[in-house]
GROMACS .gro file of C-alpha atoms in nm:
model
  209
    1UNK     CA    1   2.004  -0.578  -0.019
    2UNK     CA    2   2.020  -0.276  -0.252
    3UNK     CA    3   1.771  -0.174  -0.511
    4UNK     CA    4   2.007  -0.295  -0.778
    5UNK     CA    5   2.063  -0.637  -0.605
    6UNK     CA    6   1.966  -0.919  -0.842
    7UNK     CA    7   1.798  -1.091  -0.548
    8UNK     CA    8   1.527  -0.818  -0.543
    9UNK     CA    9   1.367  -0.900  -0.877
   10UNK     CA   10   1.400  -1.280  -0.809
   11UNK     CA   11   1.224  -1.233  -0.470
   12UNK     CA   12   0.938  -1.032  -0.633
   13UNK     CA   13   0.894  -1.288  -0.914
   14UNK     CA   14   0.870  -1.579  -0.671
   15UNK     CA   15   0.624  -1.404  -0.440
   16UNK     CA   16   0.426  -1.298  -0.745
   17UNK     CA   17   0.403  -1.658  -0.872
   18UNK     CA   18   0.254  -1.770  -0.539
   19UNK     CA   19   0.007  -1.475  -0.536
   20UNK     CA   20  -0.110  -1.567  -0.885
   21UNK     CA   21  -0.157  -1.932  -0.793
   22UNK     CA   22  -0.370  -1.829  -0.493
   23UNK     CA   23  -0.591  -1.614  -0.719
   24UNK     CA   24  -0.639  -1.904  -0.965
   25UNK     CA   25  -0.701  -2.152  -0.687
   26UNK     CA   26  -0.969  -1.952  -0.510
   27UNK     CA   27  -1.134  -1.838  -0.832
   28UNK     CA   28  -1.194  -1.480  -0.714
   29UNK     CA   29  -1.111  -1.343  -1.058
   30UNK     CA   30  -1.404  -1.525  -1.215
   31UNK     CA   31  -1.741  -1.353  -1.183
   32UNK     CA   32  -1.939  -1.674  -1.260
   33UNK     CA   33  -1.767  -1.883  -1.001
   34UNK     CA   34  -1.851  -1.837  -0.634
   35UNK     CA   35  -1.547  -1.878  -0.411
   36UNK     CA   36  -1.551  -2.142  -0.132
   37UNK     CA   37  -1.506  -2.037   0.229
   38UNK     CA   38  -1.254  -2.304   0.318
   39UNK     CA   39  -1.041  -2.205   0.019
   40UNK     CA   40  -1.051  -1.839   0.110
   41UNK     CA   41  -0.955  -1.922   0.465
   42UNK     CA   42  -0.660  -2.144   0.352
   43UNK     CA   43  -0.549  -1.887   0.091
   44UNK     CA   44  -0.576  -1.611   0.352
   45UNK     CA   45  -0.337  -1.792   0.580
   46UNK     CA   46  -0.081  -1.836   0.294
   47UNK     CA   47  -0.131  -1.471   0.200
   48UNK     CA   48  -0.049  -1.371   0.557
   49UNK     CA   49   0.287  -1.551   0.522
   50UNK     CA   50   0.361  -1.376   0.199
   51UNK     CA   51   0.268  -1.036   0.356
   52UNK     CA   52   0.522  -1.094   0.635
   53UNK     CA   53   0.787  -1.189   0.378
   54UNK     CA   54   0.717  -0.870   0.178
   55UNK     CA   55   0.744  -0.662   0.498
   56UNK     CA   56   1.086  -0.812   0.567
   57UNK     CA   57   1.193  -0.741   0.210
   58UNK     CA   58   1.082  -0.375   0.227
   59UNK     CA   59   1.232  -0.337   0.575
   60UNK     CA   60   1.569  -0.462   0.458
   61UNK     CA   61   1.564  -0.215   0.159
   62UNK     CA   62   1.454   0.066   0.392
   63UNK     CA   63   1.732   0.005   0.642
   64UNK     CA   64   2.004  -0.004   0.367
   65UNK     CA   65   1.894   0.317   0.207
   66UNK     CA   66   2.104   0.630   0.255
   67UNK     CA   67   1.841   0.900   0.272
   68UNK     CA   68   1.938   1.251   0.157
   69UNK     CA   69   1.825   1.539   0.372
   70UNK     CA   70   1.478   1.655   0.279
   71UNK     CA   71   1.460   2.012   0.157
   72UNK     CA   72   1.185   2.231   0.308
   73UNK     CA   73   0.916   2.326   0.076
   74UNK     CA   74   0.907   2.698  -0.017
   75UNK     CA   75   0.566   2.850   0.047
   76UNK     CA   76   0.447   3.147  -0.146
   77UNK     CA   77   0.382   3.477   0.046
   78UNK     CA   78   0.041   3.508   0.200
   79UNK     CA   79  -0.040   3.840   0.026
   80UNK     CA   80   0.029   3.692  -0.322
   81UNK     CA   81  -0.226   3.467  -0.489
   82UNK     CA   82  -0.121   3.129  -0.619
   83UNK     CA   83  -0.044   3.103  -0.985
   84UNK     CA   84  -0.329   2.858  -1.060
   85UNK     CA   85  -0.572   3.060  -0.859
   86UNK     CA   86  -0.489   3.376  -1.034
   87UNK     CA   87  -0.549   3.215  -1.377
   88UNK     CA   88  -0.881   3.062  -1.287
   89UNK     CA   89  -1.174   3.260  -1.416
   90UNK     CA   90  -1.451   3.367  -1.180
   91UNK     CA   91  -1.716   3.169  -1.377
   92UNK     CA   92  -1.544   2.824  -1.314
   93UNK     CA   93  -1.622   2.643  -0.987
   94UNK     CA   94  -1.379   2.388  -0.846
   95UNK     CA   95  -1.554   2.054  -0.787
   96UNK     CA   96  -1.416   1.826  -0.518
   97UNK     CA   97  -1.469   1.453  -0.569
   98UNK     CA   98  -1.475   1.217  -0.271
   99UNK     CA   99  -1.153   1.022  -0.244
  100UNK     CA  100  -1.182   0.647  -0.271
  101UNK     CA  101  -0.996   0.462  -0.001
  102UNK     CA  102  -0.714   0.261  -0.154
  103UNK     CA  103  -0.609  -0.062   0.016
  104UNK     CA  104  -0.256  -0.041   0.172
  105UNK     CA  105  -0.025  -0.289   0.331
  106UNK     CA  106   0.106  -0.179   0.670
  107UNK     CA  107   0.481  -0.203   0.651
  108UNK     CA  108   0.572  -0.108   1.011
  109UNK     CA  109   0.520  -0.373   1.274
  110UNK     CA  110   0.212  -0.314   1.475
  111UNK     CA  111   0.267  -0.221   1.846
  112UNK     CA  112   0.216  -0.517   2.085
  113UNK     CA  113  -0.034  -0.487   2.372
  114UNK     CA  114   0.071  -0.697   2.668
  115UNK     CA  115  -0.226  -0.610   2.879
  116UNK     CA  116  -0.476  -0.879   2.971
  117UNK     CA  117  -0.784  -0.851   2.754
  118UNK     CA  118  -1.138  -0.972   2.800
  119UNK     CA  119  -1.228  -1.337   2.770
  120UNK     CA  120  -1.398  -1.371   2.429
  121UNK     CA  121  -1.444  -1.745   2.429
  122UNK     CA  122  -1.810  -1.717   2.569
  123UNK     CA  123  -1.922  -1.484   2.292
  124UNK     CA  124  -2.134  -1.628   2.010
  125UNK     CA  125  -1.941  -1.687   1.686
  126UNK     CA  126  -2.067  -1.528   1.370
  127UNK     CA  127  -1.997  -1.659   1.034
  128UNK     CA  128  -1.878  -1.410   0.767
  129UNK     CA  129  -2.056  -1.419   0.434
  130UNK     CA  130  -1.845  -1.554   0.148
  131UNK     CA  131  -1.873  -1.236  -0.060
  132UNK     CA  132  -1.730  -1.032   0.222
  133UNK     CA  133  -1.443  -1.278   0.269
  134UNK     CA  134  -1.377  -1.260  -0.106
  135UNK     CA  135  -1.385  -0.877  -0.092
  136UNK     CA  136  -1.132  -0.868   0.194
  137UNK     CA  137  -0.906  -1.120   0.024
  138UNK     CA  138  -0.909  -0.916  -0.305
  139UNK     CA  139  -0.819  -0.597  -0.119
  140UNK     CA  140  -0.526  -0.771   0.041
  141UNK     CA  141  -0.407  -0.903  -0.290
  142UNK     CA  142  -0.437  -0.552  -0.441
  143UNK     CA  143  -0.246  -0.395  -0.149
  144UNK     CA  144   0.029  -0.656  -0.169
  145UNK     CA  145   0.059  -0.611  -0.546
  146UNK     CA  146   0.097  -0.232  -0.513
  147UNK     CA  147   0.405  -0.293  -0.289
  148UNK     CA  148   0.559  -0.547  -0.537
  149UNK     CA  149   0.508  -0.310  -0.828
  150UNK     CA  150   0.707  -0.030  -0.666
  151UNK     CA  151   0.930  -0.169  -0.392
  152UNK     CA  152   1.171   0.136  -0.409
  153UNK     CA  153   0.895   0.387  -0.344
  154UNK     CA  154   0.760   0.202  -0.034
  155UNK     CA  155   1.114   0.140   0.091
  156UNK     CA  156   1.188   0.514   0.079
  157UNK     CA  157   0.868   0.591   0.256
  158UNK     CA  158   0.943   0.332   0.526
  159UNK     CA  159   1.298   0.460   0.559
  160UNK     CA  160   1.172   0.808   0.647
  161UNK     CA  161   0.946   0.667   0.912
  162UNK     CA  162   1.228   0.457   1.052
  163UNK     CA  163   1.453   0.759   1.058
  164UNK     CA  164   1.204   0.957   1.260
  165UNK     CA  165   1.163   0.666   1.500
  166UNK     CA  166   1.539   0.627   1.531
  167UNK     CA  167   1.593   1.006   1.584
  168UNK     CA  168   1.329   1.014   1.858
  169UNK     CA  169   1.539   0.764   2.051
  170UNK     CA  170   1.276   0.481   2.044
  171UNK     CA  171   1.396   0.124   2.070
  172UNK     CA  172   1.466  -0.076   1.755
  173UNK     CA  173   1.190  -0.306   1.617
  174UNK     CA  174   1.189  -0.654   1.768
  175UNK     CA  175   1.256  -0.938   1.539
  176UNK     CA  176   1.074  -1.248   1.633
  177UNK     CA  177   1.243  -1.577   1.551
  178UNK     CA  178   1.009  -1.790   1.335
  179UNK     CA  179   1.038  -2.076   1.097
  180UNK     CA  180   0.902  -2.071   0.738
  181UNK     CA  181   0.591  -2.294   0.721
  182UNK     CA  182   0.556  -2.581   0.479
  183UNK     CA  183   0.354  -2.586   0.159
  184UNK     CA  184   0.544  -2.313  -0.023
  185UNK     CA  185   0.801  -2.308  -0.296
  186UNK     CA  186   1.160  -2.393  -0.157
  187UNK     CA  187   1.276  -2.066  -0.312
  188UNK     CA  188   1.056  -1.870  -0.071
  189UNK     CA  189   1.202  -2.069   0.223
  190UNK     CA  190   1.555  -1.974   0.119
  191UNK     CA  191   1.442  -1.616   0.074
  192UNK     CA  192   1.295  -1.613   0.423
  193UNK     CA  193   1.627  -1.726   0.570
  194UNK     CA  194   1.834  -1.479   0.373
  195UNK     CA  195   1.607  -1.178   0.457
  196UNK     CA  196   1.600  -1.270   0.827
  197UNK     CA  197   1.984  -1.278   0.844
  198UNK     CA  198   2.000  -0.938   0.655
  199UNK     CA  199   1.736  -0.785   0.876
  200UNK     CA  200   1.910  -0.913   1.195
  201UNK     CA  201   2.241  -0.762   1.075
  202UNK     CA  202   2.087  -0.427   1.002
  203UNK     CA  203   1.904  -0.408   1.333
  204UNK     CA  204   2.221  -0.481   1.514
  205UNK     CA  205   2.345  -0.145   1.389
  206UNK     CA  206   2.057   0.035   1.545
  207UNK     CA  207   2.165   0.251   1.834
  208UNK     CA  208   1.928   0.158   2.117
  209UNK     CA  209   2.116   0.322   2.404
   0.00000   0.00000   0.00000
């Protein structure tokens, strides 16, 4: 799938429709309406499926990109002041504002830990307040929408990361065989099958020797 492939805007449109339906169903966009916990849990499960679908979409775009060699940035000499520094008057002080953490969707698959962990079944279960669940769900929506708004930018960023991993001789990402769950639009099920086949074909070209 290339960036000019007509399937790309169709995929973004279909995923966006489901995201908007989840927002309207949970009611997190209404300040006077308090979301319900069971709706947030069910919507969070569906959003997790959409996140995996978007990861596959960006991964296919990244593997098909032909990256140009990155030019090294030229640094000014140490004895010469920067242009902006030289033009700044002495009476002006530079004020640094704290950076607000922006929600982001992790596109690379998380490393799997096969070690035996502790048994957490005996620990007491704590219920999460509904406002915290709504805040987490909203952040996931914003992070997913950021990727859908600029898929080419995120695909290039992921392609550079994959290039470094491939150049280091690390094994290729493992594609887990999974079926698309029920309860979604049939277009998304067809998109899941098509992206899986494209991703499997691209990973077969990965030199893992």
